[in-house]
């Protein structure tokens, strides 16, 4: 049974403007600190709420998150429990970086959506893959379960323990190993924060091939482990294509070095692919080699109002034809999304009210050519009635403002009450039908049924809000949403992954033969099942 | 010990202009026939030699190819041999498509480079994945080895049997399943010929994300199984990114359906990745779902002469900056390559003689903008002395002529004598050093030492020719070439794969832990080792 995404009405970031927050949020500072990028993170000023969304806190104003084991029907597997001897062994491997303080552990036990809570008693913060190897060798021998954790920004409960798994954080593995400014190939440790890497490569006229709302907290290792999609997917494609190499520590402590920095390498099976998207269940990614595209010289963002979803689709087709190789994002949101970001975040709609809005980003190497293409495109859209109103941004500040309308929808939704979240891949032509159908189907049971997402990738974020959690609403949603998705040959998890939350809906998108092979791979690579247990694979497999 | 690439001086295509070839090459017709694309292949006129390079023949004018088992130290594994009962069982599964005629089998037993020969006694040509499943189920039970074969255009002896493995050809699995002209997602059977798919999607204003010299013969299933690179890699990236789904039949006959047509799907481990580049050793790919990019409205090719390799590199850096998103290929060849295509194929050099030549292709959505970018770029190159002479093609015919200079180097080399071929990934800055070093190192032992390839991908094709095969020349080349490559953190196989030929040099590019995991994956997926034995994995593993 799927649990709803219960989101507190008062996430910590609402307090950021309060003059006293540094005092009140004392427990926050302690665990934010290790996420710092050497020399620059703290100096970067106040991070935007979403850029820091990995954070959660123990502020007394927040309602407690119920333990996952109490909320869900899940049984602890027969792993050992951490003993004093284990702690001593860890202290030997990573002196001073073994944490057992419950307050410090709190933020690592709860996910950022505040829907899952584990009760881990120990947090380990290695700095090197050798340390990770020694830790896993010990855990493997002792049959101790391990929860690898990056920025803890996942959406499916994959990054926090379910019971008392040891939390192995990559936060201190935050060094850039090398960057080749001819090829654009970056090699870095898994704990580097995405936004910091972006800044680093941008200084050398490159960009990261991925970007996402959680960039200020998420780790590149976590991005790779969850095969993160995000905002640049349309242009630069999947991490299966852009990740060139990985270093991974296997369950028994073996270091698997596939950290090549080559665009092409056909020497045997492409082992790194196994770990991309395996959510830490097959091995712990400790370093990443990734291909960065050149930094575009010109970036434009158009924000447009469309009279209907048919027009959104036609706008998309037209953009592919007329913008061609400079199209770098095609996002959409419906009118209800706009109302929510207006109501809760006081963001003003920059165009006339419309049933749908699209955000189109172009990036290219010649500002004049790009402006010319975009101008012709927008003229065509307005002339043909596909679009009723629009605004265009070329300066960085306005571009950020327009992106905020799309990126902060998640945040606005979380302020509207209890949120039921779905992240679906659908044929683009049917993408919005589910939202319409569901609105009719649910009637007044739901406060809001909204649709937005990466239209260019066929990725719908469907969200339903209600005043409070109700089993009847959940029953009206599931398995209905999943069945509808599968009837359209869609996927029940487009980019958020499986984690703990979706492991029992995998079967909607994958045949039994595939699930069986997944389990066999898990057994091969992690015969004792110590790596991120209770995640990714079906509980009944 | 690595075998040299012994290439006949008289490949069959030299006879294509002879008026009597249809009579003399009677055995050829028989096996060309199943490669026909319904309704169009035969009508497409005389294919260019390279476009048909998968073909080889039994013409009496060609010297016989020595059996691989006689030439190399390799022992037949204890598989069963095909019995009359087995043939009857196959005849039941695929009536009329079981071939035992030795003449017809000949072309399937020998690879196109004419360096490897198996002695298979039976060729099976299923039409559906169900038939493949029934065949493999039978072979698995009976412990019969199977050699999957696509267009038989591989460069490393991976597509022909080593002993008497049953040849399972995908030639009749040549149906397009679906094409979505909004998303550009093509779903087709594995035996579709790449060039035919190109034509098919181009009619709907898309292109295939890959292109290679063997396009007229190679099968898309073979392309995926070998993770083919080719000429569009620079722009559209690896098949690990562009292949969206696969249907695979496992060794025991299980059909694994991962044939989704979605850009994003994070439901569990991405199993299809296991089979991309596994060369038919983990399963037989029977259908492919692949993302096709929109057909560019404007294509230009510049062919330029450079005074030195440093200038080639600077031209490359400059092209990335000034051509940006419209750069679609950056190939290079040295002066000796040009001399060879001139001497053997009578292709004229279109520019002044130079130490190096580069071929740069742009493709974009606006001819005016592209011409503008390219014009500025070429002006800069000539003005700064990076380039001494150049020619630009915008019409299809001249573009093909310029591409032929680069694409037909392989062919010219094969006419120069015995060819030792290496396909290496190297940091682009050191790419040509190996050629220079090797020329000095080999002295007069070699006729020619040439370097060409996909510079934009850091992929060097290093070829050495000699009058005849000599063990002393081989000893001067290997392991020297591999060691040099590894010293630069390169890969000993960039895009050609491992096959039979390179299985024992894998260790140069992969650590023992990786080789061990590869063997474990092989054992998991093909416990009896019946799929493409003697290939991909080290013989001593």
XYZ file of C-alpha atoms in Angstrom, chain A residues 180-184 206 226-230 233-238 240-241 250 254-258 260-279 281-282 294 297 316-317 320-326 363-366 368-370 372-373 425-429 454 456-459 488-498 505-506 509-511 513-515 517-522 524-525 535-537, chain B residues 180-184 206 226-230 233-238 240-241 250 254-258 260-279 281-282 294 297 316-317 320-326 363-366 368-370 372-373 425-429 454 456-459 488-498 505-506 509-511 513-515 517-522 524-525 535-537:
214
model
C 39.858 18.952 -18.707
C 39.001 22.287 -20.221
C 39.467 20.994 -23.771
C 37.186 17.953 -23.544
C 34.914 19.275 -20.784
C 31.252 24.710 -19.404
C 19.048 7.881 -8.917
C 19.538 8.628 -12.631
C 18.220 12.144 -12.043
C 16.484 13.801 -14.975
C 15.737 17.460 -14.444
C 17.403 16.415 -20.023
C 15.671 17.542 -23.223
C 18.906 18.989 -24.543
C 21.702 16.912 -23.056
C 19.965 13.598 -22.503
C 20.222 10.948 -19.855
C 23.421 6.965 -19.082
C 24.887 8.951 -21.956
C 30.664 -2.969 -3.822
C 35.702 -4.225 -3.377
C 36.553 -0.991 -5.163
C 35.386 -1.173 -8.766
C 37.331 1.368 -10.752
C 35.523 2.223 -13.973
C 37.590 6.426 -17.281
C 37.539 9.891 -18.794
C 36.961 8.852 -22.371
C 34.021 9.511 -24.606
C 34.279 6.056 -26.124
C 35.265 2.817 -24.468
C 34.027 -0.522 -25.743
C 36.212 -2.797 -23.668
C 33.680 -5.294 -22.388
C 30.384 -4.804 -20.626
C 29.667 -1.215 -19.625
C 29.546 -1.965 -15.907
C 29.000 1.611 -14.771
C 25.537 1.514 -16.363
C 24.453 -1.034 -13.742
C 24.921 1.521 -10.987
C 23.298 4.491 -12.725
C 19.783 4.511 -11.322
C 20.299 1.590 -8.929
C 19.726 3.874 -5.946
C 21.317 -0.937 -3.777
C 24.086 -2.478 -5.898
C 30.240 24.060 -23.431
C 26.911 32.146 -25.005
C 6.010 22.052 -28.670
C 6.049 20.614 -32.200
C 11.237 21.618 -32.310
C 10.985 22.677 -35.928
C 11.713 26.385 -35.590
C 14.151 26.424 -32.669
C 15.834 23.168 -33.570
C 19.245 22.734 -32.002
C 18.926 25.748 -29.662
C 20.657 28.270 -25.506
C 23.116 28.740 -28.288
C 26.443 30.069 -29.423
C 25.299 33.197 -31.254
C 21.907 37.269 -32.825
C 20.989 33.982 -34.478
C 19.156 32.806 -31.373
C 16.315 35.746 -34.774
C 15.056 32.161 -34.451
C 6.192 9.167 -18.215
C 3.462 9.304 -20.834
C 3.158 9.689 -24.577
C 3.132 13.446 -24.906
C -0.215 13.504 -26.744
C 8.949 18.370 -18.454
C 9.578 17.930 -23.826
C 10.491 14.626 -22.193
C 6.927 13.331 -21.840
C 7.241 13.660 -18.065
C -0.919 4.377 -22.270
C 2.360 2.394 -22.181
C 3.682 4.921 -19.727
C 6.045 4.558 -16.790
C 5.005 4.868 -13.151
C 8.294 6.534 -12.305
C 9.829 8.837 -14.878
C 12.677 10.463 -12.984
C 12.074 10.235 -9.246
C 12.978 6.562 -9.066
C 11.592 3.839 -6.848
C 4.293 -0.443 -8.020
C 7.297 -1.445 -10.153
C 5.854 -0.864 -15.609
C 8.070 -3.916 -15.667
C 7.275 -7.528 -16.606
C 11.052 -11.472 -16.155
C 12.594 -8.036 -15.693
C 11.820 -7.962 -11.964
C 16.537 -10.341 -13.352
C 16.741 -7.244 -11.142
C 16.562 -9.463 -8.064
C 19.240 -11.742 -9.490
C 21.507 -8.768 -10.086
C 20.939 -7.628 -6.529
C 24.938 -11.208 -7.403
C 26.259 -7.822 -6.319
C 14.431 -0.052 -1.475
C 14.056 -0.258 -5.250
C 13.087 -3.937 -5.524
C 6.032 8.219 -33.702
C 6.482 11.282 -35.862
C 5.944 13.641 -32.927
C 8.499 12.144 -30.554
C 10.789 10.635 -33.199
C 13.982 12.533 -38.784
C 28.291 -3.777 -30.268
C 27.525 -0.252 -28.995
C 28.525 1.126 -32.383
C 29.929 4.654 -32.431
C 30.370 6.083 -35.883
C 28.518 10.206 -32.057
C 29.948 13.680 -31.490
C 26.523 15.242 -31.883
C 24.012 12.663 -30.722
C 26.088 10.686 -28.244
C 26.229 7.059 -27.293
C 23.483 4.097 -24.100
C 21.657 7.420 -24.253
C 18.032 -14.690 -22.896
C 13.173 -16.171 -21.762
C 11.912 -13.109 -23.591
C 12.893 -9.991 -21.682
C 10.616 -7.179 -22.753
C 12.159 -3.811 -21.957
C 9.528 0.934 -23.791
C 9.172 3.993 -25.996
C 9.647 6.599 -23.319
C 12.381 9.136 -22.900
C 12.385 8.680 -19.149
C 11.786 5.535 -17.156
C 13.265 5.075 -13.697
C 11.420 1.944 -12.671
C 14.241 -0.164 -11.325
C 17.577 -1.115 -12.814
C 17.987 -0.119 -16.438
C 18.391 -3.677 -17.680
C 18.653 -2.822 -21.358
C 22.021 -1.182 -20.663
C 23.479 -4.596 -19.856
C 22.936 -5.730 -23.422
C 24.178 -2.594 -25.190
C 27.740 -3.473 -26.102
C 27.624 -7.035 -24.774
C 28.154 -8.404 -28.290
C 27.133 -12.818 -25.162
C 24.399 -12.028 -22.612
C 14.840 15.772 -36.213
C 17.297 21.497 -42.549
C 38.817 21.549 -33.122
C 38.729 23.848 -30.092
C 33.457 23.965 -30.626
C 33.422 27.629 -29.706
C 32.367 29.129 -33.035
C 30.098 26.420 -34.416
C 28.684 25.400 -31.060
C 25.427 23.521 -31.315
C 25.584 23.046 -35.105
C 23.843 20.571 -39.300
C 21.213 22.980 -38.161
C 17.725 24.307 -38.535
C 18.459 27.554 -40.355
C 21.365 31.270 -43.232
C 22.506 31.122 -39.627
C 24.600 28.040 -40.286
C 26.969 32.696 -41.247
C 28.569 30.740 -38.395
C 40.431 6.087 -27.352
C 42.973 8.655 -26.289
C 43.055 12.109 -24.731
C 42.710 14.268 -27.801
C 45.926 16.195 -27.098
C 36.804 10.642 -34.988
C 35.925 14.981 -31.861
C 35.422 11.822 -29.790
C 39.108 11.228 -29.054
C 38.967 8.105 -31.225
C 47.727 7.831 -21.558
C 44.668 6.474 -19.704
C 43.234 5.486 -23.067
C 41.086 2.558 -24.119
C 42.291 -0.320 -26.293
C 38.911 -0.508 -27.973
C 37.037 2.713 -28.552
C 34.149 1.630 -30.769
C 34.971 -1.647 -32.498
C 34.420 -3.732 -29.411
C 36.188 -6.865 -28.239
C 43.779 -7.325 -24.353
C 40.770 -6.278 -22.254
C 41.851 -1.162 -20.067
C 39.936 -2.843 -17.271
C 41.021 -3.767 -13.741
C 37.669 -6.491 -10.379
C 35.834 -5.316 -13.484
C 36.793 -8.409 -15.482
C 32.245 -8.851 -12.473
C 31.869 -9.219 -16.239
C 32.426 -12.966 -15.904
C 29.913 -13.124 -13.073
C 27.332 -11.340 -15.209
C 28.002 -13.772 -18.029
C 24.300 -15.195 -14.288
C 22.729 -14.545 -17.668
C 34.019 -13.714 -27.471
C 34.212 -10.531 -25.381
C 35.495 -12.062 -22.144
